[in-house]
Amino acid sequence: IQENDENIHTVLKDFSEFQQKRILSINSQRKTICIEGSFNNKSGTAIVLLEKKPFNEESLKNTLDYSCTLHKEFSNDIYGFYECFPSVKYNGIKTTVIHPATEKHIKKYQSQDVHLIEETPELYNSVTLPHLQKEKFSLQWVINILEHKSETDRVVFEDSNPEIGFILLPDLKWDAKQIEDLYLIAIVHQTGIKSLRDLNSCHLPLLKNIKEKGIKAIKEKYNIPSSQLRIYVHYQPSFYHLHVHFTYLKYVAPGIHAERSHILSSVIDNIELMHDYYQKATLSFVVKETETLFLEYEKRGIVKKR
Amino acid sequence: IQENDENIHTVLKDFSEFQQKRILSINSQRKTICIEGSFNNKSGTAIVLLEKKPFNEESLKNTLDYSCTLHKEFSNDIYGFYECFPSVKYNGIKTTVIHPATEKHIKKYQSQDVHLIEETPELYNSVTLPHLQKEKFSLQWVINILEHKSETDRVVFEDSNPEIGFILLPDLKWDAKQIEDLYLIAIVHQTGIKSLRDLNSCHLPLLKNIKEKGIKAIKEKYNIPSSQLRIYVHYQPSFYHLHVHFTYLKYVAPGIHAERSHILSSVIDNIELMHDYYQKATLSFVVKETETLFLEYEKRGIVKKR
């Protein structure tokens, strides 16, 4: 059937054709859920991610009005506990649909045990690097952005210099509607920088340019000063083309834990203190038990399941 | 009017009589908001707390059905970004109303702006260090623990060596009842090490001893392998006597963000790469606008309120 080859996103209007297979993960703190399933008459696996939206001044206006009913659960002295029900239009849920999803996507979203690996330069060269060279997630979507083929209307700032330039745009996790959960990423134009491990003093102009111009663009567009931004890179990153995260400091964004995130100003400072710091340092990173990188380390007896 | 003395929770049906004064805090991660206001014809301040509900299997059934429309925002390759709108009855918001609320309630729920300060060695010596010397929080409670005058029954492990020894015990935030939120701290016997800034190669035996024996004690008592522990120090710490945090890696403990926490194995590695790394490095730290340390930096024009 021709329908099979059609991109799901050109036709999807509701979930009536969705068949749920299993829940991959639930985060009660963040109010997210991730489901694996499929669509009738479509081949391939689908992943659906749902996330309740944060409040802001605007949404509040529509919640605290007369049309919003209040059901009392119980009260005690000055404290009353209720459930309130705003209108449908004020209750949108952020929804991401990935289709067709690969086994790697499923692993990424499935909750599971994690381990911390202390990656020495030797382990990077003998285990992590060969693994990356073998695996390779597609970077097509990154190239689409850099070549202005996708998400062009989402670009917040571009410096088109091929050596030190970058594109700054909202991260896919941010709907760009309120600064409370501001999350942008800067994707560098220069190709071939896989991660933190590749950075040395040659990259200082690039890193400083991202910091300086990223801060300036965010100040102009969102009026947030640099002291209220968290600017960092992940190790391991989720894709191996250098990119820098910008989040609002008060926002507890996913992946900002010390075992995963490296503050950009410290990265710059480390390279200034020692030009080959990131080739010499032992870097810790977190890996899930089902990831193939975990299996590579497990095979060598460096880490084991509990 | 008699109405004034009536408990609000006996009559509250909706928010039509609510007058919003200001937003006290917003948490975009937890999807909560806290508002200060009042009710018409009622004396006293009211605080309203709203929190979106977490997903569960039940609520999911009602979200992923035909009645739930899907509005596409954009798509790129296999990724589609939507907003979905379930029926009113499946969208209840957890609501707490406190009335009449006191000044203490307001302070408790009011969020403060935070800033990131990039502390160079010069700024440490000219601003942070003089501030610490002037302020001096009491360390009596730490001394009580080290001298076995307090919390003796909580000690999990002790190495009594005065140079490299430490006491390991549950952090006050952990009730020690389940490993899901395991949180211990190691307090060193050696006095006079204020923070990360004071560490150099002399302290390598101490740091390595804490790491090795802390891991061993936790493995024996709680059966958690070292690869599932997050071992780190804070900068700035909450008290200026060297201590190391041990938390379960899967547990999202407070204060583990990259702008505050430094993984112990990286600290050891940095000192091994450069014996005076922590006297030379620029260290970022987070400070609240009401803290006196913020005021010291503000006075010098290094950071300012928005």
Coordinates of C-alpha atoms in Angstrom, one line a residue:
Chain A
I1 CA 0.0 0.0 0.0
Q2 CA 1.3 3.4 -0.8
E3 CA 0.2 4.7 2.5
N4 CA 3.0 2.8 4.1
D5 CA 5.6 5.0 2.6
E6 CA 4.0 8.3 3.6
N7 CA 5.5 10.3 6.4
I8 CA 3.1 9.9 9.4
H9 CA 3.4 13.6 10.2
T10 CA 1.7 14.7 7.0
V11 CA -1.5 12.9 8.0
L12 CA -1.7 12.5 11.8
K13 CA -4.8 14.2 13.3
D14 CA -5.5 12.2 16.5
F15 CA -4.6 9.0 18.3
S16 CA -7.5 6.9 17.0
E17 CA -5.2 4.7 14.9
F18 CA -2.6 4.3 17.6
Q19 CA -2.1 0.9 19.2
Q20 CA -0.3 1.0 22.5
K21 CA 2.2 -1.7 23.2
R22 CA 3.9 -0.7 26.4
I23 CA 4.9 2.2 28.7
L24 CA 8.6 2.8 28.3
S25 CA 9.0 5.2 31.2
I26 CA 7.0 7.5 33.5
N27 CA 8.5 10.5 35.3
S28 CA 6.1 11.7 38.1
Q29 CA 8.2 14.6 39.0
R30 CA 8.3 16.1 35.5
K31 CA 4.9 14.8 34.6
T32 CA 6.1 12.9 31.5
I33 CA 5.3 9.5 30.0
C34 CA 6.8 7.7 27.1
I35 CA 4.8 5.0 25.2
E36 CA 5.8 2.5 22.5
G37 CA 3.2 1.5 20.0
S38 CA 2.3 1.5 16.3
F39 CA -0.2 3.1 13.9
N40 CA -2.8 1.0 12.1
N41 CA -1.8 0.5 8.4
K42 CA 1.6 1.9 9.0
S43 CA 4.7 -0.2 9.3
G44 CA 7.3 0.5 11.9
T45 CA 7.3 1.3 15.6
A46 CA 6.1 4.6 17.0
I47 CA 7.2 6.3 20.2
V48 CA 4.9 8.9 21.8
L49 CA 6.2 11.3 24.4
L50 CA 3.7 13.3 26.5
E51 CA 4.7 16.1 28.8
K52 CA 2.4 18.4 30.8
K53 CA 3.1 22.0 30.2
P54 CA 4.6 24.4 32.8
F55 CA 2.4 27.2 34.1
N56 CA 3.0 30.8 33.1
E57 CA 1.3 34.1 33.7
E58 CA -0.8 33.7 30.5
S59 CA -2.0 30.2 31.2
L60 CA -2.7 31.2 34.8
K61 CA -5.2 33.8 33.7
N62 CA -7.2 31.1 32.0
T63 CA -7.0 28.7 34.9
L64 CA -8.0 31.1 37.7
D65 CA -11.4 32.2 36.3
Y66 CA -15.0 31.5 36.8
S67 CA -15.2 28.9 34.1
C68 CA -12.8 26.7 36.0
T69 CA -14.6 24.6 38.5
L70 CA -13.1 23.5 41.8
H71 CA -13.8 20.1 43.4
K72 CA -12.9 19.9 47.1
E73 CA -11.1 16.7 48.3
F74 CA -10.7 17.7 51.9
S75 CA -9.6 20.6 54.1
N76 CA -7.9 21.0 57.4
D77 CA -7.9 24.3 59.2
I78 CA -6.5 26.9 56.8
Y79 CA -5.4 24.3 54.2
G80 CA -7.8 23.2 51.5
F81 CA -7.1 20.5 48.9
Y82 CA -9.0 20.6 45.6
E83 CA -8.9 19.6 42.0
C84 CA -9.6 22.3 39.4
F85 CA -10.7 21.8 35.8
P86 CA -9.8 24.5 33.2
S87 CA -11.3 24.4 29.7
V88 CA -9.9 22.1 27.1
K89 CA -8.1 24.7 25.1
Y90 CA -6.0 25.7 28.1
N91 CA -4.8 22.2 28.8
G92 CA -2.7 21.3 25.8
I93 CA -0.1 18.6 26.4
K94 CA 3.3 18.7 24.7
T95 CA 3.4 15.7 22.4
T96 CA 6.2 14.3 20.4
V97 CA 5.7 11.4 18.0
I98 CA 8.7 9.5 16.6
H99 CA 7.9 7.3 13.6
P100 CA 9.4 5.1 12.4
A101 CA 11.4 4.7 15.6
T102 CA 14.5 2.5 15.8
E103 CA 15.7 0.1 18.5
K104 CA 18.1 2.9 19.6
H105 CA 15.2 5.3 20.2
I106 CA 13.4 2.7 22.3
K107 CA 16.5 2.2 24.4
K108 CA 17.0 5.9 24.8
Y109 CA 13.5 6.4 26.3
Q110 CA 13.2 3.2 28.3
S111 CA 13.9 3.6 32.0
Q112 CA 16.6 1.3 33.3
D113 CA 19.6 1.0 35.6
V114 CA 22.4 3.4 34.9
H115 CA 26.2 3.3 35.7
L116 CA 28.9 5.8 35.9
I117 CA 32.0 5.1 33.9
E118 CA 35.3 6.8 34.6
E119 CA 36.7 7.1 31.1
T120 CA 40.5 7.5 31.0
P121 CA 42.1 8.7 27.7
E122 CA 43.1 5.1 27.2
L123 CA 39.5 3.8 27.6
Y124 CA 38.3 6.6 25.3
N125 CA 40.7 5.4 22.6
S126 CA 40.2 1.7 23.1
V127 CA 36.5 1.4 23.9
T128 CA 34.4 4.6 23.4
L129 CA 36.0 5.9 20.1
P130 CA 35.9 2.6 18.2
H131 CA 32.3 2.2 19.4
L132 CA 31.3 5.6 18.0
Q133 CA 33.0 4.9 14.7
K134 CA 31.1 1.6 14.4
E135 CA 27.7 2.9 15.6
K136 CA 26.9 6.4 14.2
F137 CA 23.5 7.8 14.8
S138 CA 22.4 9.6 11.6
L139 CA 23.2 13.3 11.7
Q140 CA 20.8 14.1 8.8
W141 CA 18.6 16.3 10.9
V142 CA 21.6 18.3 12.0
I143 CA 22.7 18.8 8.4
N144 CA 19.1 19.8 7.5
I145 CA 19.3 22.6 10.1
L146 CA 22.8 23.8 9.1
E147 CA 21.9 23.8 5.4
H148 CA 18.6 25.7 6.1
K149 CA 16.5 22.8 4.9
S150 CA 14.6 22.3 8.2
E151 CA 13.5 24.5 11.1
T152 CA 14.6 27.7 9.3
D153 CA 11.8 29.7 10.9
R154 CA 13.0 28.5 14.4
V155 CA 16.5 30.0 14.1
V156 CA 17.1 32.6 16.7
F157 CA 20.6 33.6 15.6
E158 CA 23.1 32.5 13.0
D159 CA 26.8 33.3 12.6
S160 CA 27.6 31.7 9.3
N161 CA 31.4 31.7 9.6
P162 CA 32.4 28.1 8.7
E163 CA 35.2 28.0 11.4
I164 CA 33.6 29.7 14.4
G165 CA 30.0 30.1 13.3
F166 CA 26.9 28.4 14.7
I167 CA 23.1 28.3 14.5
L168 CA 21.2 29.0 17.7
L169 CA 17.7 27.7 17.9
P170 CA 15.2 26.4 20.5
D171 CA 15.9 22.9 21.7
L172 CA 13.1 20.5 20.6
K173 CA 12.2 20.2 24.3
W174 CA 11.2 23.9 24.5
D175 CA 8.1 25.3 22.9
A176 CA 9.7 28.8 23.0
K177 CA 6.5 30.2 24.6
Q178 CA 7.8 31.2 28.0
I179 CA 11.3 31.9 29.4
E180 CA 10.7 29.8 32.6
D181 CA 11.9 26.8 30.7
L182 CA 14.1 28.5 28.1
Y183 CA 16.3 25.9 26.3
L184 CA 18.3 26.7 23.2
I185 CA 21.1 24.9 21.5
A186 CA 23.9 26.3 19.5
I187 CA 25.0 23.8 16.7
V188 CA 28.4 24.6 15.2
H189 CA 28.9 24.9 11.5
Q190 CA 32.3 23.2 11.6
T191 CA 31.9 19.5 11.1
G192 CA 34.0 16.7 12.6
I193 CA 34.1 17.8 16.3
K194 CA 32.5 14.8 17.9
S195 CA 32.5 15.8 21.5
L196 CA 34.4 17.4 24.4
R197 CA 37.1 14.8 23.8
D198 CA 38.1 16.5 20.5
L199 CA 38.4 20.0 21.9
N200 CA 41.8 21.7 22.2
S201 CA 43.2 25.2 22.0
C202 CA 42.4 25.4 18.3
H203 CA 38.8 25.5 19.3
L204 CA 39.0 28.4 21.8
P205 CA 37.9 31.0 19.2
L206 CA 34.9 28.8 18.4
L207 CA 33.9 28.2 22.0
K208 CA 34.4 31.9 23.0
N209 CA 32.4 33.0 19.9
I210 CA 29.5 30.7 20.9
K211 CA 29.5 32.0 24.5
E212 CA 29.7 35.7 23.6
K213 CA 27.3 35.8 20.7
G214 CA 24.9 33.2 22.2
I215 CA 24.6 35.4 25.3
K216 CA 24.1 38.5 23.3
A217 CA 21.4 37.0 21.1
I218 CA 19.5 35.7 24.2
K219 CA 19.8 39.0 26.0
E220 CA 18.3 40.8 22.9
K221 CA 15.5 38.4 22.2
Y222 CA 14.6 37.2 25.7
N223 CA 16.1 39.9 28.0
I224 CA 17.9 37.4 30.2
P225 CA 21.3 38.4 31.5
S226 CA 24.3 36.1 31.2
S227 CA 24.4 35.5 34.9
Q228 CA 21.0 33.8 34.7
L229 CA 22.0 31.4 32.0
R230 CA 23.4 27.9 32.3
I231 CA 25.7 27.3 29.3
Y232 CA 27.1 23.8 29.0
V233 CA 28.0 20.7 26.9
H234 CA 27.0 17.1 27.6
Y235 CA 29.4 14.2 27.8
Q236 CA 28.5 11.8 26.4
P237 CA 26.4 14.0 24.0
S238 CA 23.2 12.6 22.5
F239 CA 24.6 13.3 19.0
Y240 CA 28.2 13.5 18.0
H241 CA 28.3 16.9 16.3
L242 CA 29.5 19.7 18.7
H243 CA 26.6 21.6 20.2
V244 CA 26.2 23.8 23.3
H245 CA 23.2 24.0 25.6
F246 CA 21.7 27.3 26.9
T247 CA 19.1 27.0 29.6
Y248 CA 17.5 29.5 32.0
L249 CA 19.5 29.0 35.3
K250 CA 16.4 28.7 37.4
Y251 CA 15.0 26.0 35.1
V252 CA 15.9 22.5 36.2
A253 CA 16.4 21.2 32.7
P254 CA 16.9 17.5 32.0
G255 CA 20.5 16.4 31.8
I256 CA 22.1 19.2 33.9
H257 CA 23.6 16.8 36.5
A258 CA 27.3 17.1 37.3
E259 CA 27.9 13.6 35.9
R260 CA 26.7 14.7 32.5
S261 CA 27.1 18.4 32.0
H262 CA 30.2 20.6 31.7
I263 CA 29.8 24.3 32.2
L264 CA 31.2 26.0 29.0
S265 CA 33.2 28.6 30.9
S266 CA 35.0 25.8 32.8
V267 CA 35.6 24.0 29.4
I268 CA 37.2 27.2 28.1
D269 CA 39.2 27.7 31.3
N270 CA 40.5 24.1 31.3
I271 CA 41.8 24.4 27.8
E272 CA 43.4 27.7 28.7
L273 CA 45.1 26.1 31.7
M274 CA 46.2 23.1 29.6
H275 CA 45.8 23.0 25.8
D276 CA 45.2 19.2 25.7
Y277 CA 43.2 19.0 28.9
Y278 CA 40.4 17.0 27.2
Q279 CA 42.8 14.5 25.7
K280 CA 44.4 13.9 29.1
A281 CA 41.5 14.1 31.5
T282 CA 39.5 11.3 33.0
L283 CA 35.9 12.1 32.1
S284 CA 33.0 10.4 33.9
F285 CA 29.8 9.7 32.0
V286 CA 26.5 7.9 32.7
V287 CA 25.4 5.0 30.6
K288 CA 22.2 2.9 30.7
E289 CA 22.6 -0.9 31.0
T290 CA 20.9 -1.6 27.7
E291 CA 23.1 0.8 25.7
T292 CA 25.7 -0.8 23.4
L293 CA 28.4 1.4 24.9
F294 CA 27.6 -0.2 28.3
L295 CA 28.0 -3.6 26.8
E296 CA 31.4 -2.7 25.4
Y297 CA 32.6 -1.7 28.9
E298 CA 31.0 -4.7 30.5
K299 CA 32.7 -7.1 28.0
R300 CA 36.0 -5.7 29.2
G301 CA 35.1 -6.2 32.9
I302 CA 35.2 -2.4 33.6
V303 CA 31.6 -2.3 34.8
K304 CA 29.0 -4.9 35.7
K305 CA 25.3 -5.2 36.3
R306 CA 24.2 -5.4 39.9
Chain B
I1 CA -19.9 41.0 58.3
Q2 CA -20.1 37.5 59.6
E3 CA -18.9 36.1 56.3
N4 CA -15.4 37.3 57.1
D5 CA -15.0 34.8 59.9
E6 CA -16.3 31.8 57.9
N7 CA -13.7 29.3 56.8
I8 CA -13.1 29.8 53.1
H9 CA -13.0 26.0 52.5
T10 CA -16.7 25.6 53.4
V11 CA -17.8 27.9 50.6
L12 CA -15.2 27.9 47.8
K13 CA -16.5 26.6 44.5
D14 CA -14.4 28.4 41.9
F15 CA -11.9 31.2 41.5
S16 CA -14.4 33.9 40.4
E17 CA -13.9 35.8 43.7
F18 CA -10.1 35.5 43.7
Q19 CA -8.0 38.6 43.2
Q20 CA -4.5 37.8 42.1
K21 CA -1.8 39.9 43.6
R22 CA 1.4 38.3 42.4
I23 CA 3.1 35.1 41.4
L24 CA 5.3 33.9 44.2
S25 CA 7.1 31.1 42.3
I26 CA 7.0 28.9 39.2
N27 CA 8.6 25.5 38.8
S28 CA 8.7 24.6 35.1
Q29 CA 10.1 21.2 35.8
R30 CA 7.5 20.1 38.3
K31 CA 4.8 22.1 36.5
T32 CA 3.8 24.0 39.6
I33 CA 2.9 27.6 40.3
C34 CA 2.3 29.5 43.5
I35 CA 0.1 32.7 43.6
E36 CA -0.5 35.3 46.3
G37 CA -3.9 37.0 46.4
S38 CA -7.2 37.4 48.3
F39 CA -10.9 36.6 48.1
N40 CA -13.5 39.3 47.7
N41 CA -15.3 40.0 51.0
K42 CA -12.8 37.9 52.9
S43 CA -10.1 39.4 55.0
G44 CA -6.6 37.9 54.9
T45 CA -4.1 36.8 52.3
A46 CA -4.7 33.7 50.2
I47 CA -2.0 31.4 48.7
V48 CA -3.0 29.2 45.8
L49 CA -0.7 26.3 44.7
L50 CA -1.3 24.6 41.4
E51 CA 0.4 21.4 40.2
K52 CA -0.2 19.5 37.0
K53 CA -0.8 15.8 37.7
P54 CA 1.6 13.0 36.8
F55 CA 0.6 10.5 34.1
N56 CA -0.3 7.0 34.9
E57 CA -1.7 4.0 33.0
E58 CA -5.3 5.1 33.7
S59 CA -4.9 8.8 32.6
L60 CA -3.0 7.6 29.5
K61 CA -6.0 5.6 28.3
N62 CA -8.1 8.8 28.3
T63 CA -5.4 10.9 26.6
L64 CA -4.6 8.5 23.7
D65 CA -8.1 8.2 22.2
Y66 CA -10.1 9.5 19.3
S67 CA -11.6 12.4 21.3
C68 CA -8.2 13.9 21.9
T69 CA -7.3 16.2 19.0
L70 CA -3.7 16.7 17.9
H71 CA -2.4 20.1 16.6
K72 CA 0.8 19.9 14.7
E73 CA 3.4 22.5 15.4
F74 CA 6.1 21.2 13.0
S75 CA 7.9 18.1 12.0
N76 CA 11.4 17.3 10.9
D77 CA 12.2 13.8 9.3
I78 CA 10.8 11.1 11.7
Y79 CA 10.1 13.6 14.5
G80 CA 6.7 15.3 14.8
F81 CA 5.9 18.0 17.5
Y82 CA 2.3 18.4 18.5
E83 CA 0.0 19.7 21.1
C84 CA -2.8 17.4 22.2
F85 CA -6.1 18.3 24.0
P86 CA -7.8 15.7 26.2
S87 CA -11.3 16.3 27.6
V88 CA -11.8 18.6 30.6
K89 CA -12.5 15.8 33.0
Y90 CA -9.1 14.2 32.4
N91 CA -7.2 17.3 33.0
G92 CA -7.6 18.0 36.7
I93 CA -5.0 20.2 38.3
K94 CA -4.0 19.5 41.9
T95 CA -4.9 22.7 43.8
T96 CA -4.1 23.8 47.3
V97 CA -5.6 26.9 48.9
I98 CA -4.1 28.4 52.1
H99 CA -6.3 31.0 53.7
P100 CA -5.6 33.1 55.8
A101 CA -1.9 32.8 55.0
T102 CA 0.8 34.3 57.1
E103 CA 4.0 36.2 56.2
K104 CA 5.9 32.9 56.8
H105 CA 3.8 31.1 54.3
I106 CA 4.6 33.7 51.7
K107 CA 8.4 33.6 52.3
K108 CA 8.3 29.8 52.2
Y109 CA 6.7 29.8 48.7
Q110 CA 8.4 32.8 47.2
S111 CA 11.2 32.0 44.8
Q112 CA 14.3 34.1 44.6
D113 CA 16.3 34.9 41.6
V114 CA 19.7 33.2 41.3
H115 CA 22.8 34.1 39.5
L116 CA 25.9 32.3 38.3
I117 CA 29.2 33.9 39.2
E118 CA 32.4 33.0 37.4
E119 CA 34.9 33.1 40.2
T120 CA 38.4 33.7 39.0
P121 CA 41.3 33.1 41.5
E122 CA 41.5 36.9 41.8
L123 CA 37.8 37.2 42.7
Y124 CA 38.1 34.3 45.2
N125 CA 40.9 36.1 47.0
S126 CA 39.4 39.6 46.8
V127 CA 35.7 38.9 47.3
T128 CA 34.8 35.4 48.4
L129 CA 37.6 34.6 50.9
P130 CA 37.3 37.9 52.8
H131 CA 33.5 37.4 52.9
L132 CA 34.0 33.9 54.4
Q133 CA 36.5 35.2 57.0
K134 CA 34.1 37.9 58.0
E135 CA 30.9 35.8 58.1
K136 CA 32.0 32.5 59.8
F137 CA 29.0 30.2 60.1
S138 CA 29.4 28.1 63.3
L139 CA 30.9 24.6 62.7
Q140 CA 30.0 23.4 66.2
W141 CA 27.6 20.7 64.9
V142 CA 30.4 19.3 62.7
I143 CA 32.8 19.3 65.6
N144 CA 30.2 17.5 67.7
I145 CA 30.0 14.7 65.1
L146 CA 33.7 14.4 64.7
E147 CA 34.2 14.3 68.5
H148 CA 31.4 11.7 68.9
K149 CA 29.2 14.1 70.9
S150 CA 26.3 14.0 68.4
E151 CA 24.7 11.6 66.0
T152 CA 27.0 8.8 67.1
D153 CA 24.4 6.1 66.5
R154 CA 24.0 7.3 62.9
V155 CA 27.7 6.7 61.9
V156 CA 28.0 4.2 59.1
F157 CA 31.8 4.1 58.9
E158 CA 34.7 5.9 60.5
D159 CA 38.4 6.0 59.7
S160 CA 39.9 7.8 62.7
N161 CA 43.2 8.8 61.1
P162 CA 43.6 12.6 61.8
E163 CA 45.2 13.2 58.4
I164 CA 43.2 11.1 55.9
G165 CA 40.3 9.9 58.1
F166 CA 36.6 10.8 58.0
I167 CA 33.2 9.9 59.4
L168 CA 30.6 8.6 56.9
L169 CA 26.9 9.1 58.0
P170 CA 23.5 9.6 56.4
D171 CA 22.8 13.2 55.3
L172 CA 19.9 14.8 57.2
K173 CA 17.8 14.7 54.1
W174 CA 17.9 10.9 54.0
D175 CA 15.8 8.8 56.4
A176 CA 18.1 5.8 55.6
K177 CA 15.1 3.6 55.0
Q178 CA 15.4 2.8 51.3
I179 CA 18.3 3.0 48.8
E180 CA 16.3 4.8 46.1
D181 CA 17.2 8.1 47.7
L182 CA 20.5 7.1 49.4
Y183 CA 22.4 10.1 50.5
L184 CA 25.5 10.0 52.8
I185 CA 28.2 12.5 53.6
A186 CA 31.8 11.9 54.5
I187 CA 33.1 14.6 56.9
V188 CA 36.9 14.8 57.1
H189 CA 38.7 14.7 60.5
Q190 CA 41.3 17.2 59.2
T191 CA 40.3 20.8 60.0
G192 CA 41.0 23.9 58.1
I193 CA 40.1 22.7 54.6
K194 CA 37.3 25.2 53.7
S195 CA 36.4 24.0 50.2
L196 CA 37.5 22.9 46.8
R197 CA 39.6 26.1 46.5
D198 CA 42.0 24.8 49.3
L199 CA 42.7 21.4 47.7
N200 CA 46.1 20.6 46.2
S201 CA 48.3 17.6 45.8
C202 CA 48.9 17.3 49.6
H203 CA 45.3 16.3 49.8
L204 CA 45.4 13.4 47.3
P205 CA 45.8 10.7 49.9
L206 CA 42.8 12.1 51.8
L207 CA 40.6 12.3 48.7
K208 CA 41.5 8.9 47.5
N209 CA 41.0 7.4 51.0
I210 CA 37.5 8.9 51.2
K211 CA 36.6 7.5 47.7
E212 CA 38.0 4.1 48.3
K213 CA 36.8 3.5 51.9
G214 CA 33.4 5.3 51.3
I215 CA 32.7 3.0 48.3
K216 CA 33.7 -0.1 50.3
A217 CA 31.5 0.8 53.3
I218 CA 28.5 1.5 51.1
K219 CA 29.0 -1.7 49.2
E220 CA 29.0 -3.6 52.4
K221 CA 26.1 -2.0 54.1
Y222 CA 23.8 -1.2 51.2
N223 CA 25.1 -3.5 48.4
I224 CA 25.4 -0.7 45.8
P225 CA 28.4 -0.9 43.5
S226 CA 30.6 2.1 42.9
S227 CA 29.4 2.5 39.3
Q228 CA 25.9 3.3 40.8
L229 CA 27.2 6.0 43.1
R230 CA 27.5 9.8 42.5
I231 CA 30.4 11.0 44.6
Y232 CA 30.9 14.7 44.6
V233 CA 31.7 18.0 46.4
H234 CA 29.7 21.2 46.3
Y235 CA 31.1 24.6 45.4
Q236 CA 30.1 26.8 47.2
P237 CA 29.5 24.2 50.0
S238 CA 26.8 24.8 52.5
F239 CA 29.4 24.7 55.3
Y240 CA 33.1 25.4 55.1
H241 CA 34.6 22.2 56.5
L242 CA 35.5 19.7 53.7
H243 CA 32.9 17.0 53.2
V244 CA 32.0 14.7 50.3
H245 CA 28.5 13.7 49.2
F246 CA 27.6 10.1 48.2
T247 CA 24.2 9.7 46.5
Y248 CA 22.5 6.8 44.5
L249 CA 23.1 7.6 40.9
K250 CA 19.5 7.1 39.8
Y251 CA 18.3 9.5 42.6
V252 CA 17.9 13.1 41.5
A253 CA 19.2 14.5 44.7
P254 CA 19.0 18.2 45.4
G255 CA 22.1 20.2 44.4
I256 CA 23.6 17.8 41.9
H257 CA 23.5 20.3 39.0
A258 CA 26.7 21.0 37.0
E259 CA 26.9 24.6 38.3
R260 CA 27.2 23.3 41.9
S261 CA 28.6 19.8 42.0
H262 CA 32.1 18.5 41.2
I263 CA 32.5 14.8 40.7
L264 CA 35.2 13.5 43.1
S265 CA 37.1 11.5 40.6
S266 CA 37.4 14.6 38.4
V267 CA 38.6 16.6 41.4
I268 CA 41.3 14.0 42.0
D269 CA 42.2 13.8 38.3
N270 CA 42.4 17.6 38.0
I271 CA 44.9 17.8 40.9
E272 CA 46.9 14.9 39.4
L273 CA 47.1 16.8 36.0
M274 CA 48.0 20.1 37.7
H275 CA 48.9 20.2 41.5
D276 CA 47.5 23.7 41.9
Y277 CA 44.5 23.3 39.6
Y278 CA 42.0 24.6 42.2
Q279 CA 44.1 27.7 42.9
K280 CA 44.2 28.5 39.2
A281 CA 40.8 27.5 37.9
T282 CA 37.8 29.7 37.3
L283 CA 35.0 28.1 39.3
S284 CA 31.4 28.9 38.7
F285 CA 28.9 28.9 41.5
V286 CA 25.2 29.8 42.0
V287 CA 24.1 32.5 44.5
K288 CA 20.7 33.8 45.5
E289 CA 20.0 37.5 45.3
T290 CA 19.3 37.8 49.0
E291 CA 22.6 36.1 50.1
T292 CA 25.3 38.4 51.4
L293 CA 27.8 36.9 49.0
F294 CA 25.6 38.1 46.2
L295 CA 25.6 41.6 47.6
E296 CA 29.4 41.6 47.8
Y297 CA 29.7 40.8 44.1
E298 CA 26.9 43.2 43.3
K299 CA 28.7 46.0 45.1
R300 CA 31.7 45.5 42.8
G301 CA 29.5 45.6 39.7
I302 CA 30.3 41.9 38.8
V303 CA 26.7 40.9 38.8
K304 CA 23.5 42.8 38.9
K305 CA 19.8 42.2 39.5
R306 CA 17.6 42.0 36.4

